XYZ file of C-alpha atoms in Angstrom:
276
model
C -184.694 74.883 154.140
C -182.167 72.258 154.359
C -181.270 70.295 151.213
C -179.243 66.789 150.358
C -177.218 68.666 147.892
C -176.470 72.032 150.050
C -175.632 69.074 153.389
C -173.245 66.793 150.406
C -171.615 70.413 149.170
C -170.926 70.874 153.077
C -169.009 67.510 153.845
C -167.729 67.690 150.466
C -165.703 71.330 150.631
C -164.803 69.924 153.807
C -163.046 67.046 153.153
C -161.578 68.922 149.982
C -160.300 71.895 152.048
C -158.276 69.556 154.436
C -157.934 66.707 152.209
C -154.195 66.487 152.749
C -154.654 65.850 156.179
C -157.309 63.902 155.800
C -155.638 61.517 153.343
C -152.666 61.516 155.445
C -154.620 60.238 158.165
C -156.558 57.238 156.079
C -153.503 56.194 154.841
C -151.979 55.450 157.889
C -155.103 54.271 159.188
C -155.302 51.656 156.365
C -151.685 50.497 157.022
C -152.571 49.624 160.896
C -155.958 47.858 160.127
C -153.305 46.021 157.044
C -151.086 44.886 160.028
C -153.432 44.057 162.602
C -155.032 41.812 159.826
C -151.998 40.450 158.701
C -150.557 39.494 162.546
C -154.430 38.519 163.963
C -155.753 36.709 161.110
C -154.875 32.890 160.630
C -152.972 31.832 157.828
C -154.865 30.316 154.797
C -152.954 26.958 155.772
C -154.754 27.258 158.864
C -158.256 27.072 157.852
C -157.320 24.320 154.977
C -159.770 21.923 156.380
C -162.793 24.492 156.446
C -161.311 25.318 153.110
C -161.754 21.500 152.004
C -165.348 20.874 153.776
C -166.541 23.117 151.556
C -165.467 22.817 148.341
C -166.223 19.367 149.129
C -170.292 20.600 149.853
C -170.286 22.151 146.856
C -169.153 19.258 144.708
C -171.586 16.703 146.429
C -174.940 18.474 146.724
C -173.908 21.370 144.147
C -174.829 24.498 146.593
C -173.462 26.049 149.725
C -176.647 25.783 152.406
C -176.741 25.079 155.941
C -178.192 22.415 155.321
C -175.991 20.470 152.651
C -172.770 21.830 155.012
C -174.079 20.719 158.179
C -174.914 16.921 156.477
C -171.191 16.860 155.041
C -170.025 17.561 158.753
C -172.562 15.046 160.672
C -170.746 12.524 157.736
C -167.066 13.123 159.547
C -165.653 11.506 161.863
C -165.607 12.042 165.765
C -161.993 13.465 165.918
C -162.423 15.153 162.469
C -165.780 16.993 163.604
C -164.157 18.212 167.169
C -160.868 19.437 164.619
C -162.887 21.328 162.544
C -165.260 22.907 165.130
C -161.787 24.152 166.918
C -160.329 25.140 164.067
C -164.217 27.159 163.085
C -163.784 28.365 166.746
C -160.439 29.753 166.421
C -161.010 31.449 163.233
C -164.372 33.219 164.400
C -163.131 34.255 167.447
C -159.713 35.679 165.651
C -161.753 37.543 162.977
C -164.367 38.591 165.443
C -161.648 40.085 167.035
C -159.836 42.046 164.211
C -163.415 43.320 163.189
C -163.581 45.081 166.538
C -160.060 46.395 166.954
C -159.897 47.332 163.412
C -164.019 49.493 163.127
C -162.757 50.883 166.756
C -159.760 52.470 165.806
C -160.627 53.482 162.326
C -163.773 55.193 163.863
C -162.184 56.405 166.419
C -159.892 58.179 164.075
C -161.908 59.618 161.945
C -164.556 60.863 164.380
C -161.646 62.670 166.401
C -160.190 64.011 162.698
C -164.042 65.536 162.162
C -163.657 66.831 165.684
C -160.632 68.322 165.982
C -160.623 70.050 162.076
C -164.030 71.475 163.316
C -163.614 73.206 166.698
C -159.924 72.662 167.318
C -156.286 73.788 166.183
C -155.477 69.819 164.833
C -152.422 68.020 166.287
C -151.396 64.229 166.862
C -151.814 64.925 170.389
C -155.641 66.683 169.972
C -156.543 63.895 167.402
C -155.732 61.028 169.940
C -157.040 62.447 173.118
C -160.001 62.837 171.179
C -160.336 59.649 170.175
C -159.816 57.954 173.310
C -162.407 60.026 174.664
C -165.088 58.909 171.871
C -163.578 55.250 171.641
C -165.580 53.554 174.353
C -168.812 55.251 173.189
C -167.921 52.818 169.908
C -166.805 50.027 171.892
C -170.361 49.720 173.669
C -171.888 49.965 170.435
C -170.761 47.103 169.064
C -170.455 45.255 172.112
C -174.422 45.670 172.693
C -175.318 44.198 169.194
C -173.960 40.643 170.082
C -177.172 40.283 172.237
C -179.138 41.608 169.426
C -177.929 39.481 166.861
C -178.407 36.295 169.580
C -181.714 36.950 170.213
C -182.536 37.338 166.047
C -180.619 33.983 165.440
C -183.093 32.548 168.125
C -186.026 33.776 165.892
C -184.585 33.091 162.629
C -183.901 29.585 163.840
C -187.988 29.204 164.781
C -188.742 31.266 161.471
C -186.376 29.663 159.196
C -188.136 30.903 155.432
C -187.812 34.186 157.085
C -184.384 34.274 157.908
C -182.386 35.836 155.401
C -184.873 38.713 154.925
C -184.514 39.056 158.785
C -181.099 38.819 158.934
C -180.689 41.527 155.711
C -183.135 44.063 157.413
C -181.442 43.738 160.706
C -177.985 44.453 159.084
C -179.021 47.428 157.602
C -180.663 48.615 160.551
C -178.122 48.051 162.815
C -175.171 49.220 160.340
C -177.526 52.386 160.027
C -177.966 53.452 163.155
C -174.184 52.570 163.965
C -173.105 55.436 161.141
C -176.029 57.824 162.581
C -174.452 57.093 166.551
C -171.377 57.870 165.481
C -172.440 61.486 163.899
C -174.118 62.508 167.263
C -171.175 61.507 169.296
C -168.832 63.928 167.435
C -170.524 66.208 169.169
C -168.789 67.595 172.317
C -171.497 66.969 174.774
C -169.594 65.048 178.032
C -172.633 65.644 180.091
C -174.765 62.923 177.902
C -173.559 59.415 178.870
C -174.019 56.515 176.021
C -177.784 55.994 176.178
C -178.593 59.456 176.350
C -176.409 60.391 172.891
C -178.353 56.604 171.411
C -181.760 58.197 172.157
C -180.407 61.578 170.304
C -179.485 59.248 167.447
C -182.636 57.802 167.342
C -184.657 60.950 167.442
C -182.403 62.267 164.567
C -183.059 59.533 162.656
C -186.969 59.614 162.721
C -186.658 63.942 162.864
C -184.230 63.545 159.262
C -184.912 60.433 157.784
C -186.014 62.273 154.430
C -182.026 63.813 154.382
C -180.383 60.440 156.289
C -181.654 57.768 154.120
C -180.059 59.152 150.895
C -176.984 59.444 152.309
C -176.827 56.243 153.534
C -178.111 54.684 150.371
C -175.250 56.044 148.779
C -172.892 55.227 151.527
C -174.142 51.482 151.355
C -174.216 51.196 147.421
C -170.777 52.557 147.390
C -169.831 50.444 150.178
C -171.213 47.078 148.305
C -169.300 48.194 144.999
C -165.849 48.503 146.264
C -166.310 45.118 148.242
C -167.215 43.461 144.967
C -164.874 44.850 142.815
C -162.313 43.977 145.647
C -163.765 40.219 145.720
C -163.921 40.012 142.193
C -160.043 41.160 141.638
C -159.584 37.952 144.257
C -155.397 39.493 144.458
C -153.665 38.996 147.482
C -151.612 42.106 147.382
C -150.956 44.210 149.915
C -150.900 47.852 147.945
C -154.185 46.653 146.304
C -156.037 45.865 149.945
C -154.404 49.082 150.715
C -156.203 51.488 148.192
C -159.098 49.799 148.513
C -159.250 50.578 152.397
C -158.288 54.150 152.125
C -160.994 54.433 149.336
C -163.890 52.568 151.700
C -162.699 55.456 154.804
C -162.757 58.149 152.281
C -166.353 57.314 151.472
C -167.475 56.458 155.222
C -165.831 59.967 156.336
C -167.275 61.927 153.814
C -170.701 59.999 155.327
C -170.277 60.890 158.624
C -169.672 64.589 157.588
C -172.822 64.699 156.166
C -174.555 63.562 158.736
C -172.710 65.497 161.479
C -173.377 68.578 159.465
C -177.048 67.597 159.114
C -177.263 66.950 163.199
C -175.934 70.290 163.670
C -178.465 72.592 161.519
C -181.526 70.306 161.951
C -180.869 70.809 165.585
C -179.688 74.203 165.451
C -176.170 73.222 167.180
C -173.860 75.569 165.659
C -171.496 76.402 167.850
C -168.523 75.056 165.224
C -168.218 75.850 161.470
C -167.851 72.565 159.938
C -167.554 74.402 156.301
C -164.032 74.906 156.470
């Protein structure tokens, strides 16, 4: 009978057994997600005048809303409103951008680290042939939930008291199944293109939901405390945005070792110890 606390001592000796490597590995990962940040992102001078529209929403109408913002906007000017819609642009588009690079190479990473620590000797070179190989299964991923997310703006938009609970229970779905998907893919199984290893995800998920959903309560809750104690320290310090990233990878890896472990018994795959 398989148990939450038996699956959590599994990824747990795990991570402990090869935590030098595996903290080796976050570390650097943290310090190339740092950079690409630091090079991608625009400059807080840069997004002054998004900076300015909205302290100045605040101080008129007293709240943030799309509604108060978008009347403060229709109030500038012609050349003010196309500024600040390029300069909106430009941002989104640059952070859009860092988002993916950044969640594909950190999961990348630490899929291949599960991978090759479970039914490999590790190297550099197994870790990175690994991950290119499970890299474009992430890519797709994400790429397929900008639809998604379209169509649900579409629907919020025509259901607008009904949009932030929407938008919340779409997150979590989508943010679920994304940590699930990348547990099955782990998996050496080349034979099984994308959709085939999303319909094993999905099948997990409804077969363990009773083992998944405490994990990735946990996972969540831990993932929501670290942003807000990050938010709330509101430092712009490198070694501090550091920690904090190594500590958020820690958490998702020891995540996706629970639920790796937990695809592998509950579908009696055990052709790898993943104990070690």
């Amino acid at each position: 009978m398989l148990s939450f606390s038996s699956i959590l001592a599994d990824a747990r000796n795990f991570t402990r057994n090869n935590f030098t490597t595996v903290l080796i590995t976050l570390v650097i990962l943290s310090l190339v997600t740092e950079l690409i940040s630091q090079v991608l992102l625009p400059s807080l001078d840069s997004i002054s005048q998004l900076k300015s529209i909205i302290e100045q929403t605040v101080t008129q109408y007293g709240e943030l809303t799309a509604d108060t913002l978008s009347k403060v906007i229709l109030a500038l000017s012609e050349p003010e409103k196309a500024q600040l819609i390029a300069v909106a642009m430009s941002y989104l588009f640059k952070a859009g951008l860092v988002f993916f690079l950044t969640n594909l190479i950190v999961m990348s990473i630490l899929l291949a680290l599960i991978a090759t620590i479970s039914y490999q000797q590790f190297s550099l070179q197994n870790l990175l042939k690994s991950a290119t190989k499970i890299a474009p299964h992430i890519g797709l991923f994400m790429l397929l939930a900008i639809p998604g997310f379209i169509v649900l703006s579409i629907i919020a938009s025509i259901l607008a008291p009904l949009a932030a609970p929407l938008g919340m229970v779409a997150v979590v779905i989508y943010i679920s199944l994304y940590v699930i998907f990348m547990a099955v893919i782990i998996e050496p199984t080349p034979q099984y293109h994308f959709f085939a290893k999303f319909k094993i995800a999905v099948r997990f998920f409804k077969r363990d939901i009773r083992l998944i959903l405490p994990m990735l309560g946990l996972w969540l809750l831990g993932s929501f405390l670290l942003n807000s104690v990050a938010n709330s320290i509101m430092v712009d310090n490198f070694i501090i945005d550091l920690c904090f990233n190594i500590a958020k990878f820690l958490l998702t890896f020891v995540t996706v070792c629970y639920l790796y472990r937990l695809y592998l018994l509950s579908s009696k795959v055990l052709p790898y110890d993943t104990r070690n």
